[in-house]
Short mmCIF file of C-alpha atoms and ligand atoms in Angstrom, two decimals:
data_model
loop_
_atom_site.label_atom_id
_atom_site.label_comp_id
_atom_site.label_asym_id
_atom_site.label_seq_id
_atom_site.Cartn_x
_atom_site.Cartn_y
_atom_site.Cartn_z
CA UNK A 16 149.71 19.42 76.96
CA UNK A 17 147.28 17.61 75.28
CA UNK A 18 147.03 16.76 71.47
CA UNK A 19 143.55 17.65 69.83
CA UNK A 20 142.61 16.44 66.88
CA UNK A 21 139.18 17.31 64.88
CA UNK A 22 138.21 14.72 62.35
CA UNK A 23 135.00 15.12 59.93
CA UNK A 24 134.06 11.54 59.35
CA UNK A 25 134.29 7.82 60.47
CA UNK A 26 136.96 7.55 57.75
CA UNK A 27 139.13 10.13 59.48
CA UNK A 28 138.85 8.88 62.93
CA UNK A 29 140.32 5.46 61.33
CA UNK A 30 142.98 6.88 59.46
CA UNK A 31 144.14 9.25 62.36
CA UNK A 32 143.78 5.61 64.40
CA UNK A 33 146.07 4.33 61.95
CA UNK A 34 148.75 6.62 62.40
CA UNK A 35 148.64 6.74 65.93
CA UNK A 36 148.73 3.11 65.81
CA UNK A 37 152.16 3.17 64.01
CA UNK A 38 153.49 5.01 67.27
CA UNK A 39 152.39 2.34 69.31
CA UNK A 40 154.94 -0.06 71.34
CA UNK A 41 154.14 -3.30 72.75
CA UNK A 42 153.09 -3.18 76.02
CA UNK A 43 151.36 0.26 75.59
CA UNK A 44 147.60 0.30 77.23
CA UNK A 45 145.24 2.61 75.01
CA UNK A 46 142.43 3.91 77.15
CA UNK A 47 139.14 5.19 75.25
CA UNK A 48 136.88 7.73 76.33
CA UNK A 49 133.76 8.74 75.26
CA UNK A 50 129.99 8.21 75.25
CA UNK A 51 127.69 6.08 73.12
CA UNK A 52 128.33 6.34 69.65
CA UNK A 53 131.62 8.96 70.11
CA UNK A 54 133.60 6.92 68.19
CA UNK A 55 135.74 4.53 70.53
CA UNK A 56 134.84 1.36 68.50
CA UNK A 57 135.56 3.06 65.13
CA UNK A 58 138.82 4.47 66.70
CA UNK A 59 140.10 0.90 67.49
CA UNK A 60 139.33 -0.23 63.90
CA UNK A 61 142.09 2.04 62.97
CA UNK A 62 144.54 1.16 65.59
CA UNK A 63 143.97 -2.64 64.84
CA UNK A 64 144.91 -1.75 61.00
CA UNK A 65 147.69 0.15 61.68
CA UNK A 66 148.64 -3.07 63.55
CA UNK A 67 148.72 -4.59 60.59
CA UNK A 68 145.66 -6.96 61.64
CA UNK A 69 143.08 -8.11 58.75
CA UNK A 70 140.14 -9.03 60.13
CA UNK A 71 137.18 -6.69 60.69
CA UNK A 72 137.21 -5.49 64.35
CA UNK A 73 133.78 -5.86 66.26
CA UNK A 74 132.53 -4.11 69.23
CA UNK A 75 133.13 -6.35 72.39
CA UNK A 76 130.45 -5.40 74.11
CA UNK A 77 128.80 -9.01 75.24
CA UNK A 78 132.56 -10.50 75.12
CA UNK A 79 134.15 -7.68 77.23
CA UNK A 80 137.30 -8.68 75.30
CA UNK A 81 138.91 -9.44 71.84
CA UNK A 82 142.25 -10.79 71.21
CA UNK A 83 143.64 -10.49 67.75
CA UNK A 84 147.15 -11.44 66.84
CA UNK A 85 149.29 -8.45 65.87
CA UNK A 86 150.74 -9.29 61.65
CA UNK A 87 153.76 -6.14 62.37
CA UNK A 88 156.08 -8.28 59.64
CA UNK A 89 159.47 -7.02 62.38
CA UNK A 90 157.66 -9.03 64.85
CA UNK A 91 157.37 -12.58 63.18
CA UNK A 92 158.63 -14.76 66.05
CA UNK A 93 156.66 -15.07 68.72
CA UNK A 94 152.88 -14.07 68.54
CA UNK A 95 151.66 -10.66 69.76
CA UNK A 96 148.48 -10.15 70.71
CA UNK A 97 146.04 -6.94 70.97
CA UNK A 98 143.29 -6.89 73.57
CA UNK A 99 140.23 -4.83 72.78
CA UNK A 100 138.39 -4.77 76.00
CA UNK A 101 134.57 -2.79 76.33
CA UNK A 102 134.16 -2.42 79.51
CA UNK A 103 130.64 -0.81 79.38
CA UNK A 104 128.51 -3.10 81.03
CA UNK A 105 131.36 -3.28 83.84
CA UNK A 106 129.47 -3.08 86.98
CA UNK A 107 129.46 -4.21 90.28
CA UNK A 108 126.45 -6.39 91.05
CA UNK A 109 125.99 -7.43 94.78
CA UNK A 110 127.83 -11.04 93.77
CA UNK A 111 130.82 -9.71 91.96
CA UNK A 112 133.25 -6.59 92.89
CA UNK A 113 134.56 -4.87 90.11
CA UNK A 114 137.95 -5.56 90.36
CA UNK A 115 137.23 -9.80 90.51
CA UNK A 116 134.94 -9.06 87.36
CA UNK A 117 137.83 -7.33 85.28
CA UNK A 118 140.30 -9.89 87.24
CA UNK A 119 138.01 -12.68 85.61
CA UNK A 120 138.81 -11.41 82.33
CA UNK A 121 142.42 -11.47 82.40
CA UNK A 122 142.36 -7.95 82.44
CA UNK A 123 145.28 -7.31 84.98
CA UNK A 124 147.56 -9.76 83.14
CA UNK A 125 146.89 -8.32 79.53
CA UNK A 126 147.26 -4.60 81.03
CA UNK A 127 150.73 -5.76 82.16
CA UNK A 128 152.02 -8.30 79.42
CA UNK A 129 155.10 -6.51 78.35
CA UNK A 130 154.32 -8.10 74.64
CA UNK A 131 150.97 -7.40 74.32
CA UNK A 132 148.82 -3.90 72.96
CA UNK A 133 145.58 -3.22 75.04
CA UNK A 134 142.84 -1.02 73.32
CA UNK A 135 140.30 -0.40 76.52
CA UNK A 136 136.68 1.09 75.49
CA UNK A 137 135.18 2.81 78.61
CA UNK A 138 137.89 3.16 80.07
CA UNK A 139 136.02 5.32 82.90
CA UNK A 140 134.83 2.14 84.27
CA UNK A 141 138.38 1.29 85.64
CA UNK A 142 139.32 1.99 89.36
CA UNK A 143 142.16 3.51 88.66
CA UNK A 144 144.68 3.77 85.25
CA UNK A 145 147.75 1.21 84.49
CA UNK A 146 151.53 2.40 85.11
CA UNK A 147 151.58 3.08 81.36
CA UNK A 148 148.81 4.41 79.16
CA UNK A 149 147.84 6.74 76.49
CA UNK A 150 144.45 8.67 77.22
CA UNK A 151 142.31 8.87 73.50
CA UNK A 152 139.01 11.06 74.71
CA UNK A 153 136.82 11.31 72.15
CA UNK A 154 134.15 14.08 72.05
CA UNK A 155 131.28 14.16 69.22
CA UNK A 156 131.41 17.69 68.09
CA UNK A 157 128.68 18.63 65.76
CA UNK A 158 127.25 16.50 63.16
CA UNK A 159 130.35 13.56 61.80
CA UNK A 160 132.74 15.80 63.79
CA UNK A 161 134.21 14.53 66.76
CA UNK A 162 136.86 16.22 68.10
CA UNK A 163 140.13 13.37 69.72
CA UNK A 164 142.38 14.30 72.20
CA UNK A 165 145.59 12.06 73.23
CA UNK A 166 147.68 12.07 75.86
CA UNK A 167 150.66 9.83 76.39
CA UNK A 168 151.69 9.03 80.12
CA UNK A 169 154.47 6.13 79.44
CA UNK A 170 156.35 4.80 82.39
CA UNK A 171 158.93 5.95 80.23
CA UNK A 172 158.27 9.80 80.37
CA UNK A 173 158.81 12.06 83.26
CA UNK A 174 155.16 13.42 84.12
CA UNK A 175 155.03 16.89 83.84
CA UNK A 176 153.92 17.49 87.44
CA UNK A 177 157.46 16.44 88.41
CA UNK A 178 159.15 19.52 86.74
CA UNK A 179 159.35 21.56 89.88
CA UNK A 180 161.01 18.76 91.78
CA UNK A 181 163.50 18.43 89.52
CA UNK A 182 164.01 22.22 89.43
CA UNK A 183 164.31 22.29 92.94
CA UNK A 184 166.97 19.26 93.36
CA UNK A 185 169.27 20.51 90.78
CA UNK A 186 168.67 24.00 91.92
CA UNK A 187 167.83 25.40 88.45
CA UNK A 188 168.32 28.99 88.29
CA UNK A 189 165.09 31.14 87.52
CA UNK A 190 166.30 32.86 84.06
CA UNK A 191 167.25 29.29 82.94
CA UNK A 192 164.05 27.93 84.03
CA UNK A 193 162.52 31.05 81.69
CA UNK A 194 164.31 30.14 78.67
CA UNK A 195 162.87 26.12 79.10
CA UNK A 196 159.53 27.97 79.71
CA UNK A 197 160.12 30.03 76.68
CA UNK A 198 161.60 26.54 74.47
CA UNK A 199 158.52 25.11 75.26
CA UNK A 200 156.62 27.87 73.84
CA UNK A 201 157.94 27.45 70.31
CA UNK A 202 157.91 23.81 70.35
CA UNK A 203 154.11 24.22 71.38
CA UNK A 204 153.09 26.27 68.34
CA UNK A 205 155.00 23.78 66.01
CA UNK A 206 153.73 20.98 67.79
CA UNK A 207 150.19 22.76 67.06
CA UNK A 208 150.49 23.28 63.85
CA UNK A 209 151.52 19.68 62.88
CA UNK A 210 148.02 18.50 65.05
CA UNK A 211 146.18 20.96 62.37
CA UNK A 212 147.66 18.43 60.03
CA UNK A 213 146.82 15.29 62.04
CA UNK A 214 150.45 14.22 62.70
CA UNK A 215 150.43 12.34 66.06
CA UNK A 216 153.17 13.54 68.21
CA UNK A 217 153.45 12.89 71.87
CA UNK A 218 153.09 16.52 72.85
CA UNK A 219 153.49 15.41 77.04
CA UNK A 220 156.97 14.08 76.09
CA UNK A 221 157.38 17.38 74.22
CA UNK A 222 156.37 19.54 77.11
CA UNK A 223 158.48 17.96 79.90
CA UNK A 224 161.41 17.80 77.78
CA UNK A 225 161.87 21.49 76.77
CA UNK A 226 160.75 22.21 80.32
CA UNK A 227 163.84 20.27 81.40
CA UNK A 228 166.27 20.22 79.13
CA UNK A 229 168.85 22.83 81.29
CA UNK A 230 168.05 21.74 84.23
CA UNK A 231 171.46 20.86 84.93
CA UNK A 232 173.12 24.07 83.42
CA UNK A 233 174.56 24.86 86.37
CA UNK A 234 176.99 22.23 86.08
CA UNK A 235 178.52 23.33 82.83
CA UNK A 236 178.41 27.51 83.18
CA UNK A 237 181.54 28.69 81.87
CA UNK A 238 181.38 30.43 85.02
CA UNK A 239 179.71 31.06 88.07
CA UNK A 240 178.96 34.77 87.79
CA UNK A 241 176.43 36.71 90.24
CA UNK A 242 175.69 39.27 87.75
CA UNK A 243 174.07 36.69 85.44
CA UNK A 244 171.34 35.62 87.81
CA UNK A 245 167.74 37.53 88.85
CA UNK A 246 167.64 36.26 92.33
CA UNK A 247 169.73 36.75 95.35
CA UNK A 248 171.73 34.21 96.66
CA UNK A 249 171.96 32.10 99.44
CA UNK A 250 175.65 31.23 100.36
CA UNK A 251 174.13 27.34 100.62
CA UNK A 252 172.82 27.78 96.88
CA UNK A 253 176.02 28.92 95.88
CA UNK A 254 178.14 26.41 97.62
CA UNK A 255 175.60 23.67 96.49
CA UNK A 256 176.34 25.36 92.89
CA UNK A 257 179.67 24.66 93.34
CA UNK A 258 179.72 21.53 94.30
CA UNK A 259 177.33 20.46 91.48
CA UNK A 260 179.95 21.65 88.96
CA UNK A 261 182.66 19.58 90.65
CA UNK A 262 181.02 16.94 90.82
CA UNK A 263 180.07 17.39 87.11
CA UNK A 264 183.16 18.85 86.00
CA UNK A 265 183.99 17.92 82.25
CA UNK A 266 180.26 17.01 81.60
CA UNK A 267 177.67 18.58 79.09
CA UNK A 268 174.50 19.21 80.97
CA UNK A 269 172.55 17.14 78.27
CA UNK A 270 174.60 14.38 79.26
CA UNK A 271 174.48 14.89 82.80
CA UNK A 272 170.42 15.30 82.65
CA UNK A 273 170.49 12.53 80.74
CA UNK A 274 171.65 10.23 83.38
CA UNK A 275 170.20 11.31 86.18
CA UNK A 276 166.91 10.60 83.83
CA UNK A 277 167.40 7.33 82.95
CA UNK A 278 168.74 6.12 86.21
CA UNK A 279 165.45 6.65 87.11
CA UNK A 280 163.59 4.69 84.44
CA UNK A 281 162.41 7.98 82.22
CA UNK A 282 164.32 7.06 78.90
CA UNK A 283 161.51 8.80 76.30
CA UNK A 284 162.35 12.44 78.41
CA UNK A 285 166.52 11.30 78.93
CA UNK A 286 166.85 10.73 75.29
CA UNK A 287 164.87 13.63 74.08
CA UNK A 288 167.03 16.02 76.45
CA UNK A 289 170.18 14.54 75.58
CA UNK A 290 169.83 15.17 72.11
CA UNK A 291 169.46 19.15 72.41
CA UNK A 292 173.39 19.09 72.50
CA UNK A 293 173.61 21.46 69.36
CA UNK A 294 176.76 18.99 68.10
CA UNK A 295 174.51 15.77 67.51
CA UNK A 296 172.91 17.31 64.83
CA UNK A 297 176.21 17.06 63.08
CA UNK A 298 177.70 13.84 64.66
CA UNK A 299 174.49 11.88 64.87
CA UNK A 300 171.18 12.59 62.68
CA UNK A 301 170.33 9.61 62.72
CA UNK A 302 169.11 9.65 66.03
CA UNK A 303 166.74 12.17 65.40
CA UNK A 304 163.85 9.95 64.35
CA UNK A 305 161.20 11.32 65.86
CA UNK A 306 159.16 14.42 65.90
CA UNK A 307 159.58 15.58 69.30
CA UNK A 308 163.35 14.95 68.94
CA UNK A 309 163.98 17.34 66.01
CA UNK A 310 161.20 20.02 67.34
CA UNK A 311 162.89 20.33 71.05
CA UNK A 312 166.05 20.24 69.33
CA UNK A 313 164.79 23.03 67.48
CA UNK A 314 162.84 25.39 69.81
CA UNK A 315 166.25 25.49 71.63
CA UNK A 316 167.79 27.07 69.08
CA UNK A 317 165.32 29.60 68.73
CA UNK A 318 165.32 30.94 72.08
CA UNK A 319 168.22 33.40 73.03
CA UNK A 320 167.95 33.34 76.90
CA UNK A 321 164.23 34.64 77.14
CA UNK A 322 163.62 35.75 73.88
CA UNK A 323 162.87 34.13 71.04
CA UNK A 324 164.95 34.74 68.26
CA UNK A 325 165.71 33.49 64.14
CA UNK A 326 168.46 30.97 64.03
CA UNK A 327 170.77 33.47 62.82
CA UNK A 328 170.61 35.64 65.98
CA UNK A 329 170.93 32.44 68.10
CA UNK A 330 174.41 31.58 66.24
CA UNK A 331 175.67 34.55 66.40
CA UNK A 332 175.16 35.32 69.69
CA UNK A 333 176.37 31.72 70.72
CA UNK A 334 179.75 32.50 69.18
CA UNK A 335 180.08 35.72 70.53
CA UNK A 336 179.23 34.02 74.17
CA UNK A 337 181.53 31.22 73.06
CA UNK A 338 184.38 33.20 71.92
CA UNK A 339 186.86 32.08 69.63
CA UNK A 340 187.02 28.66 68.14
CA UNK A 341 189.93 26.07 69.41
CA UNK A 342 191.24 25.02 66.01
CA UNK A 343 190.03 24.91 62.35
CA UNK A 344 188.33 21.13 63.40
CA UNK A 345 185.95 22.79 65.60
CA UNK A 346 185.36 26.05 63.58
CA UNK A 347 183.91 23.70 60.73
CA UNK A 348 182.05 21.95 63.40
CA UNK A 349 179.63 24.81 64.14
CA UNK A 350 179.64 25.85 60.74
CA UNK A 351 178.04 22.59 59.57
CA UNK A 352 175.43 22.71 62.75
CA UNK A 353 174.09 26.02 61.71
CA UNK A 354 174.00 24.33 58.75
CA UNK A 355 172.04 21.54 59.27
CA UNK A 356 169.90 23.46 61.52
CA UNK A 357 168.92 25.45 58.89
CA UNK A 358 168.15 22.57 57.19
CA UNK A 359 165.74 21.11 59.91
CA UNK A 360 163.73 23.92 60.09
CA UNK A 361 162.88 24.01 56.08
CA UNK A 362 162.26 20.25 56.94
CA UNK A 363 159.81 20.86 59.90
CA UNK A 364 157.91 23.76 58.26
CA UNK A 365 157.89 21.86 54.89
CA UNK A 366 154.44 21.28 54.99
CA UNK A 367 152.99 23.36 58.18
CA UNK A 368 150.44 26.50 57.12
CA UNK A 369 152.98 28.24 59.36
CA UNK A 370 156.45 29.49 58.49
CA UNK A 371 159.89 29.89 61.10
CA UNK A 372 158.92 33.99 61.37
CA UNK A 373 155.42 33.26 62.58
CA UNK A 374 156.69 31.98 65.93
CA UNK A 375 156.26 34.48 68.76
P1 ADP B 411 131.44 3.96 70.57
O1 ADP B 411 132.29 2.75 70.44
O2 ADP B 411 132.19 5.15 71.11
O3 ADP B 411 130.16 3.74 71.27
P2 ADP B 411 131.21 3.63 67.71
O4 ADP B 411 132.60 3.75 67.24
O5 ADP B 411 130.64 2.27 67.82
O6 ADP B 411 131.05 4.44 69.10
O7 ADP B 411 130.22 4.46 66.81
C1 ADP B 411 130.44 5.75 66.35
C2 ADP B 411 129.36 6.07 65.33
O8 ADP B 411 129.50 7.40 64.90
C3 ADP B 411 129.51 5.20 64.11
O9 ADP B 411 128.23 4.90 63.58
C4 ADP B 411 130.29 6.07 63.16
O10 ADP B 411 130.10 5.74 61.81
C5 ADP B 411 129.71 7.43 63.49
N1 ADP B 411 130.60 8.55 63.20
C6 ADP B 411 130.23 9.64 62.52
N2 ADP B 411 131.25 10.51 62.41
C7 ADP B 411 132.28 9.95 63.06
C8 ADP B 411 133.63 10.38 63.30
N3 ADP B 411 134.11 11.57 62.87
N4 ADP B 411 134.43 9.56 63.99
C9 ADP B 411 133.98 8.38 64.46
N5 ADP B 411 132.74 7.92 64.26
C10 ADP B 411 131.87 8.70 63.56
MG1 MG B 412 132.10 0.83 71.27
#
């Protein structure tokens, strides 16, 4: 679940920078790994200019820290700052712990200034990492190459470790859990092939997502039917089952998933889920504005069950499943979202070296 990235030359490392600065929010802490000369300095160059900040960004290394104010032209009112902290001669000395050192800085007030962007060199120094933070390890390769891997761990994304909890409160059954497994295959290759290209995309948020985005299916079978699942059982599943669905009765498991989600604070992963719904596509587009939204969206509808499938198959097999239509209103309905499906996946493999029948 990690995003790797192989650039050939300073220039690259600060354009990639750039463009994973424009997915940056305030409050986001950047933490930079790497040894001597890898690139960290060069890499926050690049975020700093996709900040929109002008001046020429210099290692920190006798400061510790840098604070620039952040030009984004939405953000005129108040002043926003970025912090580029180097933490590299960080040590504990037999006067000063490490933690009153970085606490002498500021550090624990920038890290958590809900307004402010922290770019942290050496980040290996720290005790332990921030609530929120986005991982950049950079690894010389051979030569100019260096090869840049990025994680994203937001407080507002579900970490991926917490898939089999959720699994196990809503009681996901195991094919369903095989066809998230399997949606999270073809999002992976996409995802993949856009890194090849050097589009950021937050592929943790991508991950968890299509790992979770039936969780709640339970709730919203047309019917409970024994035949349908792999494993026996329990009467206490079942009754659980049914009391999930009556609880739920008259909800879309997006929805439902949704909630539960952002009750708990993970709005990235709730939103991203939500928006699988194969209607929105039709009756809101515009909420599709990111990567990971349009690719989970996607990868859903190219999974049938366990297999993976071509769009086609996957609509015609949903209608079959689904039966008749209610009225003419409705009929038009999933006309235009195998429509506009279509039309996302000429827009996601627009560019990619890889085309729809390639996934396997
Ligand atoms: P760090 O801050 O990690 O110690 P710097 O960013 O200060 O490293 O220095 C990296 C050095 O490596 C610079 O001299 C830079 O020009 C050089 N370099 C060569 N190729 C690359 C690359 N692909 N990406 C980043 N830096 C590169
Ligand atoms: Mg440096």
């Amino acid at each position: 679940m990690v995003a790797e990235y192989l650039t050939t030359s300073t220039e690259e490392t600060i354009e990639l920078a750039e463009r994973f600065a424009k997915t940056l929010r305030l409050g986001d802490n950047v933490l930079l790994y790497g040894d001597l000369g890898a690139g960290k300095t060069q890499f926050a160059k690049g975020v700093a200019k996709g900040l929109g900040i002008k001046e020429t960004i210099k290692s920190p290394t006798f400061a510790y820290v840098n604070q620039y104010s952040i030009n984004l032209r939405s953000q005129i009112s108040d002043p926003k700052y970025l912090y580029h902290y180097d933490l590299y001669r960080l040590e504990a000395s037999p006067e000063t712990s490490m933690s009153s050192h970085l606490m002498s800085l500021g550090f624990q007030e920038t890290i958590e200034d809900p307004s402010a962007i922290n770019v942290v060199e050496w980040a290996d120094r720290l005790d332990g990492k921030p609530h929120s933070y986005i991982d950049v390890a950079i690894e010389p390769y051979k030569g100019d190459k260096r090869a840049i891997k990025i994680s994203y761990h937001r407080d507002t994304q579900l970490d991926a470790s917490l898939i089999p909890d959720y699994y196990a409160e809503w009681q996901t059954p195991l094919h369903v859990r095989d066809h998230c497994k399997q949606v999270a295959t073809v999002a992976m290759q996409i995802a993949e092939a856009y890194f090849k290209q050097g589009v950021i995309i937050d592929c943790h948020l991508l991950y968890t997502a299509c790992m979770l985005h039936d969780m709640c299916r339970v709730c919203d079978f047309r019917e409970l039917d024994r035949d349908r699942f792999d494993e026996s059982i329990a009467k206490e599943e079942w009754d659980r089952w049914e009391k999930l669905r009556e609880a739920y009765s008259d909800q879309h498991h997006a929805d439902i998933a949704f909630d539960q989600l952002k009750e708990r604070g993970y709005s990235d992963t709730a939103e991203v889920i939500r928006l699988h719904k194969s209607t929105t596509i039709v009756k809101e587009w515009d909420s599709f504005d990111t990567l990971e939204k349009k690719i989970v969206y996607y990868a859903d509808k190219r999974v049938k069950h366990r297999e993976i499938v071509d769009l086609k198959e996957r609509f015609r097999d949903g209608q079959e499943r689904y039966g008749e239509y209610d009225d003419e209103k409705q009929k038009r309905l999933y006309e235009a979202v195998e429509e506009k499906t279509h039309r996302l996946e000429k827009e996601l493999f627009k560019d990619l070296d890889i085309a729809p029948e390639d996934i396997v």
